[in-house]
Coordinates of C-alpha atoms in Angstrom, one line a residue:
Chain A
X30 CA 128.6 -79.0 87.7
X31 CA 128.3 -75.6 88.4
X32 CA 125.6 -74.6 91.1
X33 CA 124.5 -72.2 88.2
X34 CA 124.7 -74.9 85.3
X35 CA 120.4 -75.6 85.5
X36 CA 119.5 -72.2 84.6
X37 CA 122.7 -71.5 81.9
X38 CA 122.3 -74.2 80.1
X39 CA 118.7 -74.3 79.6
X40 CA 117.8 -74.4 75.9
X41 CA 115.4 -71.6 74.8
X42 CA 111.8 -73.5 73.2
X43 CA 109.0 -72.2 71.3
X44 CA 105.0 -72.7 71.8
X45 CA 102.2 -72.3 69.4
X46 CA 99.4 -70.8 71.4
X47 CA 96.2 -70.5 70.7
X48 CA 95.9 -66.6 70.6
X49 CA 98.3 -67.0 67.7
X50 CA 102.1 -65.4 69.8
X51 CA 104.7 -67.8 69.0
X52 CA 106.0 -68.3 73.3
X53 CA 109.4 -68.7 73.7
X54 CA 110.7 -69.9 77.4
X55 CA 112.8 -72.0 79.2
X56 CA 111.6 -75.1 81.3
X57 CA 114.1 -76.8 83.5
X58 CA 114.3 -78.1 86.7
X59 CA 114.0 -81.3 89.1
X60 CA 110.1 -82.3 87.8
X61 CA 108.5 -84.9 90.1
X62 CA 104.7 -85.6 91.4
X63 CA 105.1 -83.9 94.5
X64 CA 105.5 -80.5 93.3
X65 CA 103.7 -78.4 90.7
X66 CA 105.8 -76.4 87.8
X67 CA 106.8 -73.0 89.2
X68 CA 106.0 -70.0 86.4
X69 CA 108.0 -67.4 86.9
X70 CA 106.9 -63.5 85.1
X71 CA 109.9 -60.9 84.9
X72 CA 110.2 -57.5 85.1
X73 CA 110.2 -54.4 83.7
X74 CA 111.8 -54.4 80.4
X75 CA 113.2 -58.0 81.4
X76 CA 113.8 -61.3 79.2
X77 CA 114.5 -65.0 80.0
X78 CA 118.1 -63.7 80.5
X79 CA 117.2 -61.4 83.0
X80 CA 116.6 -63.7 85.9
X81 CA 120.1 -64.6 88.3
X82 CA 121.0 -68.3 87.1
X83 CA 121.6 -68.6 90.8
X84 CA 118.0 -68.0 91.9
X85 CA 116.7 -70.3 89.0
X86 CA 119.5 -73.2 89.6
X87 CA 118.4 -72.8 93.3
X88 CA 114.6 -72.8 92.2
X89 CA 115.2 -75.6 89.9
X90 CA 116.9 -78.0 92.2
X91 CA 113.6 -78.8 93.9
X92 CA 110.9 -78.2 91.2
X93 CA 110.3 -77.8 87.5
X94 CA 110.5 -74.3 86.6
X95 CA 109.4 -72.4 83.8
X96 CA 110.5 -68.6 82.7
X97 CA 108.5 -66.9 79.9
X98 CA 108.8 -64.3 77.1
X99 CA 105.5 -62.6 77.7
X100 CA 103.7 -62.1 74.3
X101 CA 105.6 -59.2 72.4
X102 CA 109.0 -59.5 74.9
X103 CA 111.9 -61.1 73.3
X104 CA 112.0 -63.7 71.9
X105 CA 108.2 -64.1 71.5
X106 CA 105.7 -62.3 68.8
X107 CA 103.0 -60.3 68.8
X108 CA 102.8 -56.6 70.8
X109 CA 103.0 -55.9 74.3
X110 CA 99.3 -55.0 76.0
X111 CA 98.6 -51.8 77.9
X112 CA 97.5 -53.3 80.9
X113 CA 98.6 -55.7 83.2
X114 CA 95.3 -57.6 82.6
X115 CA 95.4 -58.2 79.1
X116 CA 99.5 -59.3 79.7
X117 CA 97.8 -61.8 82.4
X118 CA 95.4 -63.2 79.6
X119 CA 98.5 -63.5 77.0
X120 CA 100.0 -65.2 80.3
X121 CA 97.2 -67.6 80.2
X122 CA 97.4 -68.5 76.9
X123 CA 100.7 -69.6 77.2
X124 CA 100.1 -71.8 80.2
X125 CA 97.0 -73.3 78.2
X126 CA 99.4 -74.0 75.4
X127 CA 101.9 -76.2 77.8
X128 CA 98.6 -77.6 78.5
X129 CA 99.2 -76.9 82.3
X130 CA 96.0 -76.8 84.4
X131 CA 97.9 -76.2 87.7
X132 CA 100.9 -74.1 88.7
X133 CA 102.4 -72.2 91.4
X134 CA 103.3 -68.6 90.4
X135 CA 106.1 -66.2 91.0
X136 CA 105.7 -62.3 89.8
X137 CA 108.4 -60.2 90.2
X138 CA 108.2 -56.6 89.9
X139 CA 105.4 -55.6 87.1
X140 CA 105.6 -59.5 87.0
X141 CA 104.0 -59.5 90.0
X142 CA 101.2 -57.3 88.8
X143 CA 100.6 -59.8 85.9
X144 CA 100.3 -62.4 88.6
X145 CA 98.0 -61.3 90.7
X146 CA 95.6 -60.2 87.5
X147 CA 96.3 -63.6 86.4
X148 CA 95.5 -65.1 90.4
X149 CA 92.0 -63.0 89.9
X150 CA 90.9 -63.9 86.3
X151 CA 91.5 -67.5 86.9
X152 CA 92.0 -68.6 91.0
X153 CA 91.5 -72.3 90.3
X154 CA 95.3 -72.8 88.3
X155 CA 97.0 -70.8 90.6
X156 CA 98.0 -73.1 93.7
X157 CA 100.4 -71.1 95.2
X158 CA 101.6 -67.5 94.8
X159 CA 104.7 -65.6 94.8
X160 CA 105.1 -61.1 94.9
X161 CA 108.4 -60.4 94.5
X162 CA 109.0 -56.7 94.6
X163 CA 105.6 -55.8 93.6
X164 CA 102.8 -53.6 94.5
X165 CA 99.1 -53.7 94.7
X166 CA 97.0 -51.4 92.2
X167 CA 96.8 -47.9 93.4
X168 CA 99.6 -48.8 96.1
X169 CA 102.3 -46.7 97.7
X170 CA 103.9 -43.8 94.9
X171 CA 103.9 -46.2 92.3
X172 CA 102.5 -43.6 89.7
X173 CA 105.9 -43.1 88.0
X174 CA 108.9 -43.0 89.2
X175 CA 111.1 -40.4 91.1
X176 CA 113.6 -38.7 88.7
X177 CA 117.1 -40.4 88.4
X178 CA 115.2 -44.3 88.3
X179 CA 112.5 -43.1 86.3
X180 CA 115.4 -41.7 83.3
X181 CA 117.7 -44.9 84.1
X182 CA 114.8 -47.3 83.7
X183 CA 113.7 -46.0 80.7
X184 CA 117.0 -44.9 78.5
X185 CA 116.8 -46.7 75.3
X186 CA 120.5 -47.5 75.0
X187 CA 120.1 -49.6 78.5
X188 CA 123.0 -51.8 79.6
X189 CA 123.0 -54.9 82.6
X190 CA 125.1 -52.3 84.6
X191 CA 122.2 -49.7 85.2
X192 CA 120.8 -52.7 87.9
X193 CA 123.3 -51.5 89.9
X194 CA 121.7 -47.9 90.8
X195 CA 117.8 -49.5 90.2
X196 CA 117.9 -52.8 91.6
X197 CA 121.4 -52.6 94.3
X198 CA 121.3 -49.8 97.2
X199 CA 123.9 -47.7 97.5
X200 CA 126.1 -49.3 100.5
X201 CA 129.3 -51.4 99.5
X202 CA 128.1 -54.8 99.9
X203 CA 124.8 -54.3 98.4
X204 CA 126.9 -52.9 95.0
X205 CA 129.3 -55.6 95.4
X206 CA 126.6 -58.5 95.4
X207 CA 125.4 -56.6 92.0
X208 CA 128.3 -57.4 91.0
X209 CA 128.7 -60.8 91.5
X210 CA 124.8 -60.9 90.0
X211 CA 125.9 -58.8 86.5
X212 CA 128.9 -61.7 86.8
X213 CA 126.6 -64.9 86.6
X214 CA 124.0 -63.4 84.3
X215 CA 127.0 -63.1 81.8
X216 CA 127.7 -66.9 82.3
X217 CA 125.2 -67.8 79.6
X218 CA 126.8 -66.8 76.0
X219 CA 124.9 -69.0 73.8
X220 CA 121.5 -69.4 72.8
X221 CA 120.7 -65.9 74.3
X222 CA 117.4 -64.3 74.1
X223 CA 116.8 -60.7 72.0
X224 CA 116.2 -57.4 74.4
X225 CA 113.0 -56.1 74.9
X226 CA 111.5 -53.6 72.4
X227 CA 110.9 -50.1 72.9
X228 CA 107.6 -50.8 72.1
X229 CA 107.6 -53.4 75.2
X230 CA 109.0 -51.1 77.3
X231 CA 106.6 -48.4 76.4
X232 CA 103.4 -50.4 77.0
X233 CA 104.9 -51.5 80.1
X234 CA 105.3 -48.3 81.1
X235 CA 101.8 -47.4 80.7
X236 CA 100.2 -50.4 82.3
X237 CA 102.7 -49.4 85.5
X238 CA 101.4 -45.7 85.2
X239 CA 97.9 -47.3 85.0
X240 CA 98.6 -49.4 87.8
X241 CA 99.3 -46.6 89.8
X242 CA 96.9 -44.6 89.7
X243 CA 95.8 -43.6 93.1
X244 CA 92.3 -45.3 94.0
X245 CA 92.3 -46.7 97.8
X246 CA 89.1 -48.9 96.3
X247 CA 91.2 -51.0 94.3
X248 CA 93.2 -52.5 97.1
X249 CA 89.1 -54.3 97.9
X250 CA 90.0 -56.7 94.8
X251 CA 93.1 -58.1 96.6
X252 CA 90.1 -59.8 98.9
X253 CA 89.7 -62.1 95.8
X254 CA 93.4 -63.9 96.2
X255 CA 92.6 -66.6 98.6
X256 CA 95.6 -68.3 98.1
X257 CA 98.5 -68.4 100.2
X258 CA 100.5 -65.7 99.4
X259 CA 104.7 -65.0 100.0
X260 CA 105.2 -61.6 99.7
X261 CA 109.3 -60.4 99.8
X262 CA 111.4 -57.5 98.9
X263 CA 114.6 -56.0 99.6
X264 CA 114.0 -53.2 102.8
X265 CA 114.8 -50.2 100.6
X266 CA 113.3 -50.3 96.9
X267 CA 113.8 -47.4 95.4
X268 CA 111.1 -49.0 92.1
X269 CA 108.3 -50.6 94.1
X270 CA 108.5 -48.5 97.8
X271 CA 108.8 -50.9 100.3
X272 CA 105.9 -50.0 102.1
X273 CA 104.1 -52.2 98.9
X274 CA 105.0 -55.1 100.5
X275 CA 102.8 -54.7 104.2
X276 CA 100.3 -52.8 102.2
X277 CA 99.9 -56.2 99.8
X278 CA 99.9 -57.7 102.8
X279 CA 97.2 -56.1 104.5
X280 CA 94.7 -56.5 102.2
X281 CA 95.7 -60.2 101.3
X282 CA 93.3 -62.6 103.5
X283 CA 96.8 -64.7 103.6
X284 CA 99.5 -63.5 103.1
X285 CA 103.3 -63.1 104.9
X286 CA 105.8 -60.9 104.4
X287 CA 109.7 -61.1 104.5
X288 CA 112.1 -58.2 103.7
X289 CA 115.6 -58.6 103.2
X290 CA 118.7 -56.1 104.7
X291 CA 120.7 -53.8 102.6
X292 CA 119.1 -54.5 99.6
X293 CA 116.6 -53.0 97.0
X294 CA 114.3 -54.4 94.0
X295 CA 117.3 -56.7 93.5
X296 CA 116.9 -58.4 96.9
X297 CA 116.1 -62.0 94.8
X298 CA 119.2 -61.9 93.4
X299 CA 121.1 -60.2 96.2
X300 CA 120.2 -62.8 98.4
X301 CA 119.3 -65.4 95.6
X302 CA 119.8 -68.3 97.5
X303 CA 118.2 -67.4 100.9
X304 CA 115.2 -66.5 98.9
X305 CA 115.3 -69.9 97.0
X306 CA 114.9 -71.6 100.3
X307 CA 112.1 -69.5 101.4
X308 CA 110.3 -70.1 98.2
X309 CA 110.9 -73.7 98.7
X310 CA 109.6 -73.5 102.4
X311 CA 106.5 -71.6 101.5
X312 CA 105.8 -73.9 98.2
X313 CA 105.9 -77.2 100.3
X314 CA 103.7 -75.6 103.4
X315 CA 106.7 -76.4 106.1
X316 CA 105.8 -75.6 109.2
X317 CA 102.2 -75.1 108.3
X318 CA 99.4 -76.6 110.7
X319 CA 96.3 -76.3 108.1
X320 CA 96.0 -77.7 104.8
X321 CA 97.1 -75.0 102.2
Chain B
X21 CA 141.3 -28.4 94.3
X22 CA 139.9 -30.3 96.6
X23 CA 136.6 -31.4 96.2
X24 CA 135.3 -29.2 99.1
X25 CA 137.5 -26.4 98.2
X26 CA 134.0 -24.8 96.8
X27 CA 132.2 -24.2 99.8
X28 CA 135.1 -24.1 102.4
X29 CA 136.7 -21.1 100.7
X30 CA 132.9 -19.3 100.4
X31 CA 133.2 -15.7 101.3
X32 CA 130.7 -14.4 104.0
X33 CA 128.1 -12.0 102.8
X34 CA 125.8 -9.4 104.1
X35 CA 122.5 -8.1 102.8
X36 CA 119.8 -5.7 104.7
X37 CA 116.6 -6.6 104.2
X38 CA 113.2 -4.6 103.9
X39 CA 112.0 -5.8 107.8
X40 CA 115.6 -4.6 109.3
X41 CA 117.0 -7.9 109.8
X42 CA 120.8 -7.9 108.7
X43 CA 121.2 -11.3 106.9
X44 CA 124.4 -13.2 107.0
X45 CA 124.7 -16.2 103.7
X46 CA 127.1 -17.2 101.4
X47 CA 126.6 -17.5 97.9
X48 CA 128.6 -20.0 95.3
X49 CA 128.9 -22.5 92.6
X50 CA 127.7 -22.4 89.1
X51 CA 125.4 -19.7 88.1
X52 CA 123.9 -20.4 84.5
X53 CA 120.4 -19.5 83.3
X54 CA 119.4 -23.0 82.9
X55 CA 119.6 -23.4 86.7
X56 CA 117.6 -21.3 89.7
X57 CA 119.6 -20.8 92.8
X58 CA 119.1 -23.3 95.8
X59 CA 117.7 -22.2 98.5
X60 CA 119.4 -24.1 101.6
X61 CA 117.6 -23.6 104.8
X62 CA 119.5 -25.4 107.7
X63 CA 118.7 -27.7 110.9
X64 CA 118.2 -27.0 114.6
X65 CA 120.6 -24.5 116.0
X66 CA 122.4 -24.8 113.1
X67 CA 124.5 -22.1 111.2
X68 CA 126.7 -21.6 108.0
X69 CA 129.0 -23.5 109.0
X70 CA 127.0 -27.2 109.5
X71 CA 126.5 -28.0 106.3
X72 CA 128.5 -30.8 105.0
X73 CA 131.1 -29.1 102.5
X74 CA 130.8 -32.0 100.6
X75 CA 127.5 -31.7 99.8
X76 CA 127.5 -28.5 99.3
X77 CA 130.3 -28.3 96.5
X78 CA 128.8 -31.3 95.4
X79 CA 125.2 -29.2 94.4
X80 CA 127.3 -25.9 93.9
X81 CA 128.8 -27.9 90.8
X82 CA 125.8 -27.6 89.0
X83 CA 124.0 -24.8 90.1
X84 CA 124.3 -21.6 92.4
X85 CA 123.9 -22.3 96.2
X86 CA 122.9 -20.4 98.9
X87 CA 123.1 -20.9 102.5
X88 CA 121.6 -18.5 104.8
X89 CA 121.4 -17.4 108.9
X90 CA 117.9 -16.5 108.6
X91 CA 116.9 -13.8 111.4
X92 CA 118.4 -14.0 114.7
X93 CA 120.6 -17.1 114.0
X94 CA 125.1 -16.8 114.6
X95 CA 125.6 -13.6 111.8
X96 CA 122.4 -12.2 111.3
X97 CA 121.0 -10.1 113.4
X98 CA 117.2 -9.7 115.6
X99 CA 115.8 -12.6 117.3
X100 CA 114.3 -16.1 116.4
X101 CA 110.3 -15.8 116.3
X102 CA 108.8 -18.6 117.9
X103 CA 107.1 -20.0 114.9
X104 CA 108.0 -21.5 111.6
X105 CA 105.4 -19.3 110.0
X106 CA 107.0 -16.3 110.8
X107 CA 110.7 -18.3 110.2
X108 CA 109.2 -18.6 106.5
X109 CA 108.7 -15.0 106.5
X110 CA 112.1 -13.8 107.7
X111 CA 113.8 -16.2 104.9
X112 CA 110.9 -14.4 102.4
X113 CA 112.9 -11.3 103.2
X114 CA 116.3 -12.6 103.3
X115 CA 115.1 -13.7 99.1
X116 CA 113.1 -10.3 98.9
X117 CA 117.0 -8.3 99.8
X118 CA 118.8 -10.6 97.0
X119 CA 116.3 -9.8 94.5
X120 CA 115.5 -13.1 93.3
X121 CA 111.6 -14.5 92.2
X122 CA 112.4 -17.4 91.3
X123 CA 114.3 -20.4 93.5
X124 CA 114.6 -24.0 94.5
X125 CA 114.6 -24.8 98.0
X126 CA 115.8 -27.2 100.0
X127 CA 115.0 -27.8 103.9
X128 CA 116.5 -29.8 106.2
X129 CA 115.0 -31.1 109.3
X130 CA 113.2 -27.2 110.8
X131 CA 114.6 -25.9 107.5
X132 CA 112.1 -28.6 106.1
X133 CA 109.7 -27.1 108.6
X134 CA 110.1 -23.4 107.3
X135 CA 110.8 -24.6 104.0
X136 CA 107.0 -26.1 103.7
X137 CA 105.5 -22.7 105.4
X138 CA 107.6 -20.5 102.7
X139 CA 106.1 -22.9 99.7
X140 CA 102.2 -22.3 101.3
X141 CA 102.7 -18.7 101.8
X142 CA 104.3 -17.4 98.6
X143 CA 103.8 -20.5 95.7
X144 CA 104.9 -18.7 92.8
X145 CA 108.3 -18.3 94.6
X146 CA 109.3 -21.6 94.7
X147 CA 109.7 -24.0 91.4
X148 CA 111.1 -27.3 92.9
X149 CA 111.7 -28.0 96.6
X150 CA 113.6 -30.9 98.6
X151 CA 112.8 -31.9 102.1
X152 CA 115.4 -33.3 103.9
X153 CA 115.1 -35.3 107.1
X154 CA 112.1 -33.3 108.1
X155 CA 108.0 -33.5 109.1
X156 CA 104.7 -32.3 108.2
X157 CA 102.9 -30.3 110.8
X158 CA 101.7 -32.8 113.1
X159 CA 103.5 -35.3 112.1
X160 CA 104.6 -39.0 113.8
X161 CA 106.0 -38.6 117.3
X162 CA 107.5 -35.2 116.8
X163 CA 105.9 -33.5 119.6
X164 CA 108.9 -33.6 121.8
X165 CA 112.1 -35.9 121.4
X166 CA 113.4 -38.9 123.5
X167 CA 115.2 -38.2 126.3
X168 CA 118.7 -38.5 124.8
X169 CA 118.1 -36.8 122.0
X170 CA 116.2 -34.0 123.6
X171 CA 119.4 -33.6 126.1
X172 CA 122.0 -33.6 123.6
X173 CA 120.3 -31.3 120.9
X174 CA 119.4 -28.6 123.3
X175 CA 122.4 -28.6 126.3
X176 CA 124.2 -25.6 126.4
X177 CA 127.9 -25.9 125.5
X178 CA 127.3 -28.5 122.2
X179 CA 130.0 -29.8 120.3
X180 CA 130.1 -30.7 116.7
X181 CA 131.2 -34.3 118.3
X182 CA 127.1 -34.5 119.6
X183 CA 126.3 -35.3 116.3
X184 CA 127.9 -38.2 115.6
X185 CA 124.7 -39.6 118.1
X186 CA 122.1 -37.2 117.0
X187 CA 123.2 -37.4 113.0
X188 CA 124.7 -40.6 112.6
X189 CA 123.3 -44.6 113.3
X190 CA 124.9 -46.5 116.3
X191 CA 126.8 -49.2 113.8
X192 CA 130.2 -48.6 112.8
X193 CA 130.3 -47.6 109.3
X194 CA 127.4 -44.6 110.1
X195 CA 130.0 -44.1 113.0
X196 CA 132.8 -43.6 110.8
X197 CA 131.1 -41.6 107.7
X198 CA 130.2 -38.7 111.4
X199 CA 133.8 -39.3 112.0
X200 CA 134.6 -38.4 108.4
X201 CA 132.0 -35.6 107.7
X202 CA 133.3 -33.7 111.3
X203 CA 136.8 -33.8 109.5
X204 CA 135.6 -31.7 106.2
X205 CA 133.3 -29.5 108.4
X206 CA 136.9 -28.3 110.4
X207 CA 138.3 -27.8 106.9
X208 CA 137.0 -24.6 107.0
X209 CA 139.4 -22.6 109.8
X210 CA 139.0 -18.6 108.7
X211 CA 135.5 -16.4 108.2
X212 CA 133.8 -18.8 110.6
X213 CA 130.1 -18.4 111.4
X214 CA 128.6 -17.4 115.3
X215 CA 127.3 -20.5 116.8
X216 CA 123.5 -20.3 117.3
X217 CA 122.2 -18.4 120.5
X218 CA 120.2 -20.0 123.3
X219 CA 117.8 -17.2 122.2
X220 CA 117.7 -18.7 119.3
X221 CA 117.8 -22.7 120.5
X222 CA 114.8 -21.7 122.6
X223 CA 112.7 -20.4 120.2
X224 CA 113.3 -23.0 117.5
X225 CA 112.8 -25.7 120.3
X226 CA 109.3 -23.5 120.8
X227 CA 108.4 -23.6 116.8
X228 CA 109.3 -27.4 117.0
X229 CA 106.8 -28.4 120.1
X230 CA 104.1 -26.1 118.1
X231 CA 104.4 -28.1 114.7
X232 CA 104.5 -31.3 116.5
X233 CA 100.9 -31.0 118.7
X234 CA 98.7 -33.4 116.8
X235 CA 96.2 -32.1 114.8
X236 CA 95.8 -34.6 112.0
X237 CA 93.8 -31.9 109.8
X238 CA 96.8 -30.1 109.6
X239 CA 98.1 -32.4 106.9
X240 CA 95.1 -31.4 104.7
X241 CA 97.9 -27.8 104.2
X242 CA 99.9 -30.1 102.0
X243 CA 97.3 -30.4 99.4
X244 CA 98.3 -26.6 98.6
X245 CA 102.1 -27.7 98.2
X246 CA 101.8 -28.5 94.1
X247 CA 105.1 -28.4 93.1
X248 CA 107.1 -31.6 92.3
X249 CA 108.7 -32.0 96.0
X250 CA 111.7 -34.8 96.5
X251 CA 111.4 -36.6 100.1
X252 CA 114.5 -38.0 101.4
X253 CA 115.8 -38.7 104.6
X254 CA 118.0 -41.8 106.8
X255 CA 116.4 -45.0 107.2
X256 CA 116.6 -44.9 110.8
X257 CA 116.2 -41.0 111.6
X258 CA 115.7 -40.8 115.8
X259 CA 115.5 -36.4 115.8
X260 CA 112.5 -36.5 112.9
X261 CA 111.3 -40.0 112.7
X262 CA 111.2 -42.0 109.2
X263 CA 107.9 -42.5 108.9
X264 CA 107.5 -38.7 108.6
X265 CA 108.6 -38.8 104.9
X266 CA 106.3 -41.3 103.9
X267 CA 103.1 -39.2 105.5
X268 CA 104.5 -36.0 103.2
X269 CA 105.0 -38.1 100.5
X270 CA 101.1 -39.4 101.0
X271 CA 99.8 -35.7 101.5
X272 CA 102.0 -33.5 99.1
X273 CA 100.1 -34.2 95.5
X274 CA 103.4 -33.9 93.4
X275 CA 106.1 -36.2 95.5
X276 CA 108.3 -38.9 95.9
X277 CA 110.8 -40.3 98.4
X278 CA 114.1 -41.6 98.8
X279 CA 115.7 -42.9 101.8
X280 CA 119.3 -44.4 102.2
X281 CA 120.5 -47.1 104.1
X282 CA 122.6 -47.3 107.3
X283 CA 121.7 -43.6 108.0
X284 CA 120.4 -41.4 110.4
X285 CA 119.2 -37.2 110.1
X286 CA 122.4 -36.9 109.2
X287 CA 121.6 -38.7 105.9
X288 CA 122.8 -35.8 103.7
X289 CA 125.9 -35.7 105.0
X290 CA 126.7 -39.5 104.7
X291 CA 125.7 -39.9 101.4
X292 CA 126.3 -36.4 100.1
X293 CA 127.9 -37.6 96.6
X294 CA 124.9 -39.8 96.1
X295 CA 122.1 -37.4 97.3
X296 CA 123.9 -34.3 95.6
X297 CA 123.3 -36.6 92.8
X298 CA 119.8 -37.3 93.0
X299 CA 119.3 -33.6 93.7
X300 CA 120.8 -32.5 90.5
X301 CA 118.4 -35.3 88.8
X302 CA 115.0 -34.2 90.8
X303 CA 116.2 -30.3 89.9
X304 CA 117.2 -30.8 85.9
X305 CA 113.7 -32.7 86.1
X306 CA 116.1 -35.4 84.1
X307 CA 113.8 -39.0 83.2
X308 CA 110.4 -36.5 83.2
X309 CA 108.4 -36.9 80.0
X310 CA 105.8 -33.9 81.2
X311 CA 107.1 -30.4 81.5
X312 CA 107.6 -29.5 85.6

């Protein structure tokens, strides 16, 4: 078996929920009573098929894992929300109707804007959490985007190959590891899931404009995430600044950070199994002398 | 034709201007009236003749370039004033001679410097601008350079070879894009430029110390900068340090930043395909949904 098998061959499913969105998602994964299911909320325009089978194989070698249509993305009905908080309440429906009523959390991107809305409306199901390439409300020139990314992230004919200007950096082996990512995410030819609408990117794109607006008062609400917290991104985003990352960090009560070399948003599938393993370490407190 | 062929074969030109000064620029690429000219406004004892021709064709391909000896620098004639105020002036009348109102402008390191004092003095000049590798007035740690630095960039007899350490990071593929971009600057063999003065050097090195004393109420100016402005510079910049584009960018209401990876000041000129790119993108004001 291929170390990407897990993740290709997991079989898209379907939840009722009780805000009436049909939920498709994917749940696969090394399940056991040690470890809680792992949630994992996309990015940007992004589907179940837009997560590195790598990173998800990785993932799902040590815990259950679980990757979403948000309500109005893909596969699953209903109409994307203008705000990260109402897409962390459709998130919460969803986990209600798998009946979960504890999870760790991974957000990457604007899905880890939905998390930390989510960590904030409801603190007791979220264990553990996750900010992948992220950024805090009213963080670092996050209020739309600089010229080239903000056209290339938006076009409505958009193919897998414009990840390598908005989620690869521009050096040779950062482009060539996009590559080999835009290789594996091919792997799966069956059972695919349907593009994001233009009506999901749209909303999207005004809860990220929202997000952004500048407000240093908002960063106070971050106090609220007691959790432990992983925060990671590649060292030169051109989508979320980098800086995001120390200033989540900063106003998390507990919080790391890790960056990762020549790499960009993309980093989690640059470096997909490096990352896995950090994710594992941080999810099973290794190393850690207190009680999480 | 080469792809340099633009700029290498650039014919020096000559205009009096209104304050007596006898400017030295050349002037090239593709007029059209969708486009404004481009501004260029060059680095430390820098003339015609240091700007990457790569870049340079690279912009000229889409729009009319002009690079200029402003007052008392190799061509032109009277002396280097000691501040960038009055730098910003002498370029004002180096624009006033050609007869244009309207321009983009790009600065790169002090031509960022003069570049920001031109914007603040005469707004309805300048429609987009770029700052390249540069600092706001009272910036981080530019009050003075490290010793190496400050050695190399001011000793008497320079050599293009000094900026393989000032331009260019210590590992060996930033070593061997200086290697590369020293080999299309000596493309250019007739109609040379005068190397800069130690007149000149002294005065700029004068200007420099001036913007650097701290005075963190100086960055309050860059509220009166309202035009969209693109940031960009190396990752690892050791003349104007990093961090500097990321206080503009926090300062300047209407601005975003890009840096690239494995790069020093000499950024520009290691990546010039990609950042003549991104120029062209910030400049068209392509992926913008508002007017500019």
């Amino acid at each position: 078996m291929s170390t990407i098998d897990i993740a290709v061959t997991a079989p898209n499913q379907i939840v009722d929920a009780a805000n009436g969105v049909r939920y498709a998602y994917r749940r696969f994964g090394a399940a056991s009573t040690d470890t809680l299911p792992l949630i994992m909320l996309v990015h940007f325009r992004g589907n179940l098929d837009n997560w590195d089978p790598l990173l998800l194989s990785a993932l799902g070698s040590g815990r259950e894992v679980i990757t979403v249509d948000n309500a109005g993305v893909g596969l699953s009905t209903g109409l994307v929300p203008p705000t990260f908080t109402q897409m962390a309440r459709d998130a919460l429906s969803f986990v209600d109707a798998l009946g979960l009523t504890r999870i760790d959390l991974l957000g990457f991107s604007i899905g880890g804007m939905i998390a930390q809305e989510l960590t904030l409306i409801r603190p007791q199901l979220v264990r553990r959490l996750v900010l992948a390439g992220t950024a805090p409300r009213s963080g670092h020139l996050i209020h739309g985007w600089i010229n080239d990314v903000q056209y290339l992230a938006n076009v409505a004919d958009n193919h897998p190959e414009d990840l390598l200007s908005l989620f690869f950096d521009v050096t040779a082996t950062s482009q060539q590891a996009g590559r080999e990512f835009l290789e594996r995410r091919a792997a799966r030819r069956e059972d695919l899931d349907k593009p994001a609408s233009l009506q999901a990117r749209d909303a999207q794109m005004d809860a990220m404009t929202e997000w952004g607006i500048p407000d240093p008062t908002m960063l106070n609400r971050l106090a609220g995430i007691t959790q432990p917290v992983l925060v990671a991104n590649g060292d030169n985003d051109i989508m979320i600044p980098t800086p995001n990352s120390w200033l989540l960090a900063q106003h998390l009560p507990n919080a790391r950070v890790r960056l990762y070399p020549d790499s960009g948003h993309g980093f989690l599938f640059q470096w997909a199994e490096q990352f896995a393993a950090l994710v594992h370490s941080f999810l099973s407190g290794a190393g850690e002398t207190k009680a999480p």
